[in-house]
Short mmCIF file of C-alpha atoms and ligand atoms in Angstrom, two decimals:
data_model
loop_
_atom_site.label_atom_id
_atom_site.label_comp_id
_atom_site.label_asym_id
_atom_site.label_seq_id
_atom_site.Cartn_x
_atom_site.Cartn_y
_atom_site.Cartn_z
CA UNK S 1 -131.04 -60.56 4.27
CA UNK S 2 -129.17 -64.40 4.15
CA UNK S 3 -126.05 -62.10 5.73
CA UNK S 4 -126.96 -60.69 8.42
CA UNK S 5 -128.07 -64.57 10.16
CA UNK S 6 -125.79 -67.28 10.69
CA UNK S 7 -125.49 -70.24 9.25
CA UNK S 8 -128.96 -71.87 10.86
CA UNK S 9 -130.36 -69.18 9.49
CA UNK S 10 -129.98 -69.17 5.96
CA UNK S 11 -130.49 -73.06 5.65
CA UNK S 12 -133.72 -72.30 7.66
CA UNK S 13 -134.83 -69.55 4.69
CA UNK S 14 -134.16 -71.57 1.95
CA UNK S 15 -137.10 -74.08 3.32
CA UNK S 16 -139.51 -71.39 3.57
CA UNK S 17 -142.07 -72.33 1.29
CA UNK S 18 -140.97 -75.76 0.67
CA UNK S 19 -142.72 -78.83 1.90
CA UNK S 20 -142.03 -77.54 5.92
CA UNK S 21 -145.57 -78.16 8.00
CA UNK S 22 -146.56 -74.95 9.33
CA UNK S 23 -149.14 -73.61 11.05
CA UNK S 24 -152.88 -73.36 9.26
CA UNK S 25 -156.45 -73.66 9.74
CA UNK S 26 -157.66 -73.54 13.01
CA UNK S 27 -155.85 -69.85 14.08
CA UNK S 28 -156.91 -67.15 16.53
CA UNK S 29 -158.41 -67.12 19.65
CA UNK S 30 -161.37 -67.89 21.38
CA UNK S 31 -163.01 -71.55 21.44
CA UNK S 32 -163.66 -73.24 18.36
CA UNK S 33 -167.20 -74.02 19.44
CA UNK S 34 -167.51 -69.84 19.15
CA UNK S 35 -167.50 -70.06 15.93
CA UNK S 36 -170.39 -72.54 15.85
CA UNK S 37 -168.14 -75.20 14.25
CA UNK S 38 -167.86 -78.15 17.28
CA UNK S 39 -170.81 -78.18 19.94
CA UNK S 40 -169.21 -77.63 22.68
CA UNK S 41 -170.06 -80.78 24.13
CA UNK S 42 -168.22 -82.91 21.89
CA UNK S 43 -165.12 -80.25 21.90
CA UNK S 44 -164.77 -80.99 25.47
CA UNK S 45 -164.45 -84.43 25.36
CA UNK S 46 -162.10 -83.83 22.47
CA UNK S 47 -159.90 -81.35 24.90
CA UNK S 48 -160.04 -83.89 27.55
CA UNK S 49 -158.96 -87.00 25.83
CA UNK S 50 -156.21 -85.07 23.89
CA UNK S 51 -154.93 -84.35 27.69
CA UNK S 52 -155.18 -88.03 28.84
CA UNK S 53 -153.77 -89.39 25.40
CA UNK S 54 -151.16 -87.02 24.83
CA UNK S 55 -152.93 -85.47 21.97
CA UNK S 56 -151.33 -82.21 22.17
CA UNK S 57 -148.10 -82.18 20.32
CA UNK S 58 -145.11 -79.53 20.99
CA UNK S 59 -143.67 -77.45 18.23
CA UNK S 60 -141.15 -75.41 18.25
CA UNK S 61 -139.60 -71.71 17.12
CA UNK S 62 -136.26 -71.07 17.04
CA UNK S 63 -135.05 -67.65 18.58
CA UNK S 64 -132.20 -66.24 18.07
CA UNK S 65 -129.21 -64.32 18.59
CA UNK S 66 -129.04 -60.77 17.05
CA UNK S 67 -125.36 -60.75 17.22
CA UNK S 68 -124.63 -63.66 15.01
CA UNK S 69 -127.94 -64.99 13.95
CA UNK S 70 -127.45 -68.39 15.91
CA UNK S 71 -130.49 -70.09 17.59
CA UNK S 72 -130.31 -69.67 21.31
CA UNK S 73 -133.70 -70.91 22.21
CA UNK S 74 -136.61 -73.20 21.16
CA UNK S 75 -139.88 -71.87 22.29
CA UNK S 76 -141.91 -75.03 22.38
CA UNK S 77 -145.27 -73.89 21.79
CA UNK S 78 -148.51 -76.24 21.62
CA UNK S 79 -150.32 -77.41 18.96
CA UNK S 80 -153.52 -80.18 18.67
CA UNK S 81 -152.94 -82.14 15.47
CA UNK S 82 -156.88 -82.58 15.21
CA UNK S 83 -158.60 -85.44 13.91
CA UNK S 84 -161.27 -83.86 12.43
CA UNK S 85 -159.79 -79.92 12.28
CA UNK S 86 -156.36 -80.65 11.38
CA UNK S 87 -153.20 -78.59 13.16
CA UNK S 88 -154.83 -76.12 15.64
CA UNK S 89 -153.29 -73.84 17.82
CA UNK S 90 -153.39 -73.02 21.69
CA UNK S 91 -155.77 -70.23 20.66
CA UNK S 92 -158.44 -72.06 19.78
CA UNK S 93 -158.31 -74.55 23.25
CA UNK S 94 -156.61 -73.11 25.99
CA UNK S 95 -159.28 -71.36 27.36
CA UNK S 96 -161.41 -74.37 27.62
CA UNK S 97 -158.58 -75.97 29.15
CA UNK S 98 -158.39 -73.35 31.80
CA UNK S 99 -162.21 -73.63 31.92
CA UNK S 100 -162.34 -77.51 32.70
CA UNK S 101 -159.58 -76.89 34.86
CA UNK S 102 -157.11 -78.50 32.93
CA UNK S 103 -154.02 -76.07 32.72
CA UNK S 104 -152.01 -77.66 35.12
CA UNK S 105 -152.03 -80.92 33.52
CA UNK S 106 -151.74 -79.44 29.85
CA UNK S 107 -148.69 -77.66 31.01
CA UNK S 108 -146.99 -80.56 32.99
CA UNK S 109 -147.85 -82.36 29.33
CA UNK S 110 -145.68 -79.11 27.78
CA UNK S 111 -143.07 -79.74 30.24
CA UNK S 112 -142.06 -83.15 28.90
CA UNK S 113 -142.51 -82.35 25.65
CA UNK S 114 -139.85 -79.75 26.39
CA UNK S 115 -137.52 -81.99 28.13
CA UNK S 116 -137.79 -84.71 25.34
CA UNK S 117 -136.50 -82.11 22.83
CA UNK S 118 -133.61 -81.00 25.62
CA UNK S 119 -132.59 -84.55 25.60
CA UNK S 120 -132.68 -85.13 21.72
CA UNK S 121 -130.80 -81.98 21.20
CA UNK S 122 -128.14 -82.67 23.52
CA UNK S 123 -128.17 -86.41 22.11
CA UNK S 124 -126.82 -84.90 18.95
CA UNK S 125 -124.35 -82.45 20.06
CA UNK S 126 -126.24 -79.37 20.58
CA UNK S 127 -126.27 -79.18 24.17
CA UNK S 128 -125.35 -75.43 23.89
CA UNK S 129 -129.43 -74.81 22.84
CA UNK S 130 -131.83 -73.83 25.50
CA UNK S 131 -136.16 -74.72 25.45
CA UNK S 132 -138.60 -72.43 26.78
CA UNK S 133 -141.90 -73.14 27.57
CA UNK S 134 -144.76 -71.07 28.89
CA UNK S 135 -145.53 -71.55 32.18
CA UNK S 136 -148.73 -69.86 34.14
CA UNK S 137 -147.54 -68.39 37.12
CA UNK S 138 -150.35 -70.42 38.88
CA UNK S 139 -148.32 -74.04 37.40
CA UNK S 140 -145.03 -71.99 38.97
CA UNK S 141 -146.18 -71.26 42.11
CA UNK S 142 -146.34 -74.74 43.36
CA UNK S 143 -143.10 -75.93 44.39
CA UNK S 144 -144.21 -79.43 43.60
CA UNK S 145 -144.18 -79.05 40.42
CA UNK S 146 -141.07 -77.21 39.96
CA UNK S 147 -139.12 -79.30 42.22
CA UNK S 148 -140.29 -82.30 40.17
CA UNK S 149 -139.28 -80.58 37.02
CA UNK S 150 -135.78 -80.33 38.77
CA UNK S 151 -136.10 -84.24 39.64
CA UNK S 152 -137.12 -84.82 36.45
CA UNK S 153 -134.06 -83.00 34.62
CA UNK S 154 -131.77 -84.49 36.99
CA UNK S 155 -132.59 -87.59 36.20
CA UNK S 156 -132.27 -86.92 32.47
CA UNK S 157 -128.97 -85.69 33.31
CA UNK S 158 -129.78 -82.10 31.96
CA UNK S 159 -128.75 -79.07 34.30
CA UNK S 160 -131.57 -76.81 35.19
CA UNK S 161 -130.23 -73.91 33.30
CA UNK S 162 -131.44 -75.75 29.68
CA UNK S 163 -134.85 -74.95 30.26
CA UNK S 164 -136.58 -71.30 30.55
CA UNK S 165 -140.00 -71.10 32.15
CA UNK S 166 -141.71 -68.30 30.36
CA UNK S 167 -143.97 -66.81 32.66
CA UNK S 168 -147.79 -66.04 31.61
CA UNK S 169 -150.40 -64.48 33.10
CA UNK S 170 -154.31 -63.74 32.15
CA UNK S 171 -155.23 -62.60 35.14
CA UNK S 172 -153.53 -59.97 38.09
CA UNK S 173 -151.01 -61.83 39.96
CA UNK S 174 -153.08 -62.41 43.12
CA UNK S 175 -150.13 -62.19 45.89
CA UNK S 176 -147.31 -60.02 44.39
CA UNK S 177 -145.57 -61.48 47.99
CA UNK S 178 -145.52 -65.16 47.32
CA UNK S 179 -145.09 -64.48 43.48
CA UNK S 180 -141.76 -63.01 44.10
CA UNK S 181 -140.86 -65.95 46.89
CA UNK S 182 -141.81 -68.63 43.74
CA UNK S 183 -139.59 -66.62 41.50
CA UNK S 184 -136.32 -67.52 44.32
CA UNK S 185 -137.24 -71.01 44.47
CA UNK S 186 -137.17 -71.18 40.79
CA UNK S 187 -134.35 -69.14 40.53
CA UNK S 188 -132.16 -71.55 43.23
CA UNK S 189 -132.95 -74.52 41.31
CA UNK S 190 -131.16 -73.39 38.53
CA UNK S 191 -134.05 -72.81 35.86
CA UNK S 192 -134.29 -69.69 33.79
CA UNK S 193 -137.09 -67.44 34.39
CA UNK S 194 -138.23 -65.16 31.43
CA UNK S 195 -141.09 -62.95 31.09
CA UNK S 196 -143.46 -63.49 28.62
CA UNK S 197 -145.04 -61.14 26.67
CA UNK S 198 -144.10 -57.94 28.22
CA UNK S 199 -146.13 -55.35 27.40
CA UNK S 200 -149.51 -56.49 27.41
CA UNK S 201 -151.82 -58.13 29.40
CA UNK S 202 -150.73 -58.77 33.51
CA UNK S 203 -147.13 -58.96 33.53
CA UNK S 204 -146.44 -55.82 35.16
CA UNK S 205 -144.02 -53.21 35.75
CA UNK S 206 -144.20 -54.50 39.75
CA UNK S 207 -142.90 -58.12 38.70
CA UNK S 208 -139.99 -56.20 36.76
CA UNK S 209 -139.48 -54.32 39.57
CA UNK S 210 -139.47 -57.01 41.91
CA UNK S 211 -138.39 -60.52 40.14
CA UNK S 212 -134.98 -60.95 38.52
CA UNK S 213 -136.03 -62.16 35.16
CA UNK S 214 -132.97 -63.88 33.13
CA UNK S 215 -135.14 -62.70 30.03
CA UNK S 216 -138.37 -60.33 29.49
CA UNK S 217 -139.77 -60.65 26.00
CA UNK S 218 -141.59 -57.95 24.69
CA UNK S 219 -144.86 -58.19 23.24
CA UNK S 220 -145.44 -58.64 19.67
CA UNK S 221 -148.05 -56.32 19.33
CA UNK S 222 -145.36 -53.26 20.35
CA UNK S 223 -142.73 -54.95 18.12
CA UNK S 224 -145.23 -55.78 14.82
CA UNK S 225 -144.50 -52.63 12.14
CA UNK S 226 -142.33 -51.11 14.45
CA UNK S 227 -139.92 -50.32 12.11
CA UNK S 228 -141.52 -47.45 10.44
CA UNK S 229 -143.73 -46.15 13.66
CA UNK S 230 -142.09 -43.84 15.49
CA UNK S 231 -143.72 -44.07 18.67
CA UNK S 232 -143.78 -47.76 19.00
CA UNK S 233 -140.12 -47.69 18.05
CA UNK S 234 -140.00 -44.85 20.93
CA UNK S 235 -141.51 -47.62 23.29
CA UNK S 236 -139.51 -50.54 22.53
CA UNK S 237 -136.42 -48.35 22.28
CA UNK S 238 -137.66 -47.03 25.88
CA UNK S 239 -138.66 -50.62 27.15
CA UNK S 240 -134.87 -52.20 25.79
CA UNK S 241 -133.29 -49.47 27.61
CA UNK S 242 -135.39 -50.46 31.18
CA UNK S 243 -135.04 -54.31 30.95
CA UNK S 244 -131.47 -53.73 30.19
CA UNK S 245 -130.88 -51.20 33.07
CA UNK S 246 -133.08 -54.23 35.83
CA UNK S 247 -130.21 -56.74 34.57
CA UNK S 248 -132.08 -59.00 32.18
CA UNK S 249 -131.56 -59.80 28.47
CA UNK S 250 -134.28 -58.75 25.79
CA UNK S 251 -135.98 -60.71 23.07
CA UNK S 252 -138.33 -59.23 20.79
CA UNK S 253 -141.14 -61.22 19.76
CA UNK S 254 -143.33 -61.13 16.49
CA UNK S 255 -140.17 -59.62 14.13
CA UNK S 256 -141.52 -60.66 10.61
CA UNK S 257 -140.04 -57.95 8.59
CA UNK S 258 -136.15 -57.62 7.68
CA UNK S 259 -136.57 -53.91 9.08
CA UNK S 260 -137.75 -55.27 12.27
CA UNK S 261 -134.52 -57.46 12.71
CA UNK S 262 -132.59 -54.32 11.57
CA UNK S 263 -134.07 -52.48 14.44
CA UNK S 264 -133.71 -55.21 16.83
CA UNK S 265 -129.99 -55.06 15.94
CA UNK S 266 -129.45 -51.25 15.84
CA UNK S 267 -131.22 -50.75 19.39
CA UNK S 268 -129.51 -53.70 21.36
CA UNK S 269 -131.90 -56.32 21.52
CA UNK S 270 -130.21 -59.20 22.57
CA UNK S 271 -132.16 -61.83 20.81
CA UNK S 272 -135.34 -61.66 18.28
CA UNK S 273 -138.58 -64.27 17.48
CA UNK S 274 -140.73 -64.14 15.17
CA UNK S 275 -142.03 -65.54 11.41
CA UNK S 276 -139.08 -64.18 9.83
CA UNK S 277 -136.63 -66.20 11.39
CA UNK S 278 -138.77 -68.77 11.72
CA UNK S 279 -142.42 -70.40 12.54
CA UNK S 280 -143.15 -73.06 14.59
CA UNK S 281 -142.51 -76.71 13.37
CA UNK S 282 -142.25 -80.04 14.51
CA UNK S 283 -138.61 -80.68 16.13
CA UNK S 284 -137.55 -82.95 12.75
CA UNK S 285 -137.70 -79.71 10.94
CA UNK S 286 -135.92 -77.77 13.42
CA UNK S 287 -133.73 -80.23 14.11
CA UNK S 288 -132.83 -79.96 9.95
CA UNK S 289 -131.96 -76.51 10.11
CA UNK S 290 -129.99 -76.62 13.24
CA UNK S 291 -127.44 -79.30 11.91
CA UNK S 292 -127.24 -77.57 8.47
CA UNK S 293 -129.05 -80.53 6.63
CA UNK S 294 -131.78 -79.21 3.82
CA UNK S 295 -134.89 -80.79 4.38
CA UNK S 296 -135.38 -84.13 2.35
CA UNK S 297 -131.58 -84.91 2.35
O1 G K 301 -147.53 -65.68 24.01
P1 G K 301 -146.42 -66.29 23.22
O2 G K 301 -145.37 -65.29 22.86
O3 G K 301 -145.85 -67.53 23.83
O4 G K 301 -147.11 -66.68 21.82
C1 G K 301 -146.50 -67.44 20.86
C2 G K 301 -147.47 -67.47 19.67
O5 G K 301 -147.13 -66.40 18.80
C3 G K 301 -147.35 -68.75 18.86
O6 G K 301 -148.61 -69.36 18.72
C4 G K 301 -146.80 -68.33 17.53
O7 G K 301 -147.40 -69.03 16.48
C5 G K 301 -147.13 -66.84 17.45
N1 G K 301 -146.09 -66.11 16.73
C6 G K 301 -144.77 -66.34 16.78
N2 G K 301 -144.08 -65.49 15.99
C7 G K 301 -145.01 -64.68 15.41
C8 G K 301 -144.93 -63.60 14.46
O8 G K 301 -143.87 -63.21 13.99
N3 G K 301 -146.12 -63.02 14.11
C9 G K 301 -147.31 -63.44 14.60
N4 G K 301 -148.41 -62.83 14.18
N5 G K 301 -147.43 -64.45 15.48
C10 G K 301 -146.29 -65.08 15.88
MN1 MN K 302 -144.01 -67.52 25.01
#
């Protein structure tokens, strides 16, 4: 399959397996204390401090290109490097943090996490690579914060068009109005607005409709076996064909088989995500496979 990626690509698979951190233990979702394993007490104090102390580290997944394999994009997604637990993933604590009301400040946390990795990448040449991060649409609807995000960037001297807020939602957008008027603000600063997750849960045919998404990435659960399922092929197929016909580009999330990419390729999907191209990893690792280097050089 080394052919069909680019260069990035194929140094990326030969680590596979090697000594690369990935992601283990604490999967899934719900709150750890479900399971009985941390009172909950004690997990909140855990969240909370992990908030104030910067305790939640960004990793990132490439995603990229189906036309020549290349990483476009760095999702930087969250993960808690545990004291106790070890590496656990957004899963397992982000709905305690929306619980103890804690979402905005996790995200703002994201944010520079985000920005960091803009800078470092640019820093060494690769100023061509965007970062996306997942932003609720509650954290997007104040134009404080995305203002300051512009300030911030600014001041870093990286142009608003590096970073892609992808949008989220767990709950019905509650004023389809004011969501749209966010989207233009966002939009005129420069940013790049993608939707996440398209497909399932609340991001809806009316946001398509109404918001002029760079990106719209659809749902790993339509894209997972795909392949070889004719009607979920019919609906990706269907939904390609839509988001390409409202003006935006498509990325398919979750492709972890070589079929998937196949199909990602053979029904114009513009870009592609997922375990086969790559997990999530700290930045050093990604970092290795962008500039060609085998890990350990
Ligand atoms: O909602 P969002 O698309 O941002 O979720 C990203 C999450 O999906 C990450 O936690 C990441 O570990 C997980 N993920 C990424 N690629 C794949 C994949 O190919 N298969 C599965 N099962 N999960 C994936
Ligand atoms: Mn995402």
């Amino acid at each position: 399959m080394d052919e069909r990626f680019g260069v990035q690509a194929i140094a990326f698979h030969k680590t596979q397996g090697s000594t690369a951190p990935q992601e283990k233990l604490m999967h899934g979702h719900g709150s750890a204390f479900d399971d009985g394993v941390i009172p909950p007490d004690l997990w909140k104090v855990d969240v909370r401090s992990a908030i104030e102390h910067s305790g939640f580290e960004a990793w990132f997944q490439p995603i990229v290109s189906t036309s020549n394999g290349r990483i476009c994009t760095l999702e930087a997604l969250s993960r808690w490097s545990h004291p106790v637990h070890g590496i656990v993933t957004p899963g397992r604590f982000l709905s305690s943090i929306e619980r103890m009301g804690l979402i905005d400040a996790f995200t703002d946390h994201m944010m520079t996490h985000a920005m960091d990795a803009l800078s470092l990448m640019r820093a060494q040449g690769h100023s061509d690579i965007c970062v996306s991060v997942n932003a609720p649409w509650n954290w997007l609807a104040s134009r404080n914060n995305v203002q300051s995000m512009a300030d911030a960037m600014s001041k870093r001297g990286i142009p608003t068009r590096c970073l892609v807020f992808e949008a989220v939602e767990h709950a019905p957008p509650s004023d389809l109005a004011a969501t749209v008027l966010n989207a233009t603000t966002i939009k005129d600063l420069g940013f790049m607005l993608a939707m996440d997750d398209f497909g399932s849960g609340f991001n809806s045919l009316e946001l398509v409709r109404h918001i002029p998404f760079d990106a719209i990435k659809i749902d790993r659960s339509l894209v997972h076996r795909s392949s070889e399922d004719h009607r979920a092929q019919t609906i990706v197929c269907a939904l390609v064909d839509l988001i390409h016909g409202v003006g935006s580009t498509v990325t398919l999330e979750g492709i972890e088989r070589a079929s998937e990419f196949d199909m990602a390729q053979r029904i114009g999907a513009d870009a592609a995500q997922g375990y086969l191209i790559g997990r999530p990893s700290p930045l050093g690792h990604v970092m290795e496979r962008i500039v060609g280097k085998p890990p350990g050089a």
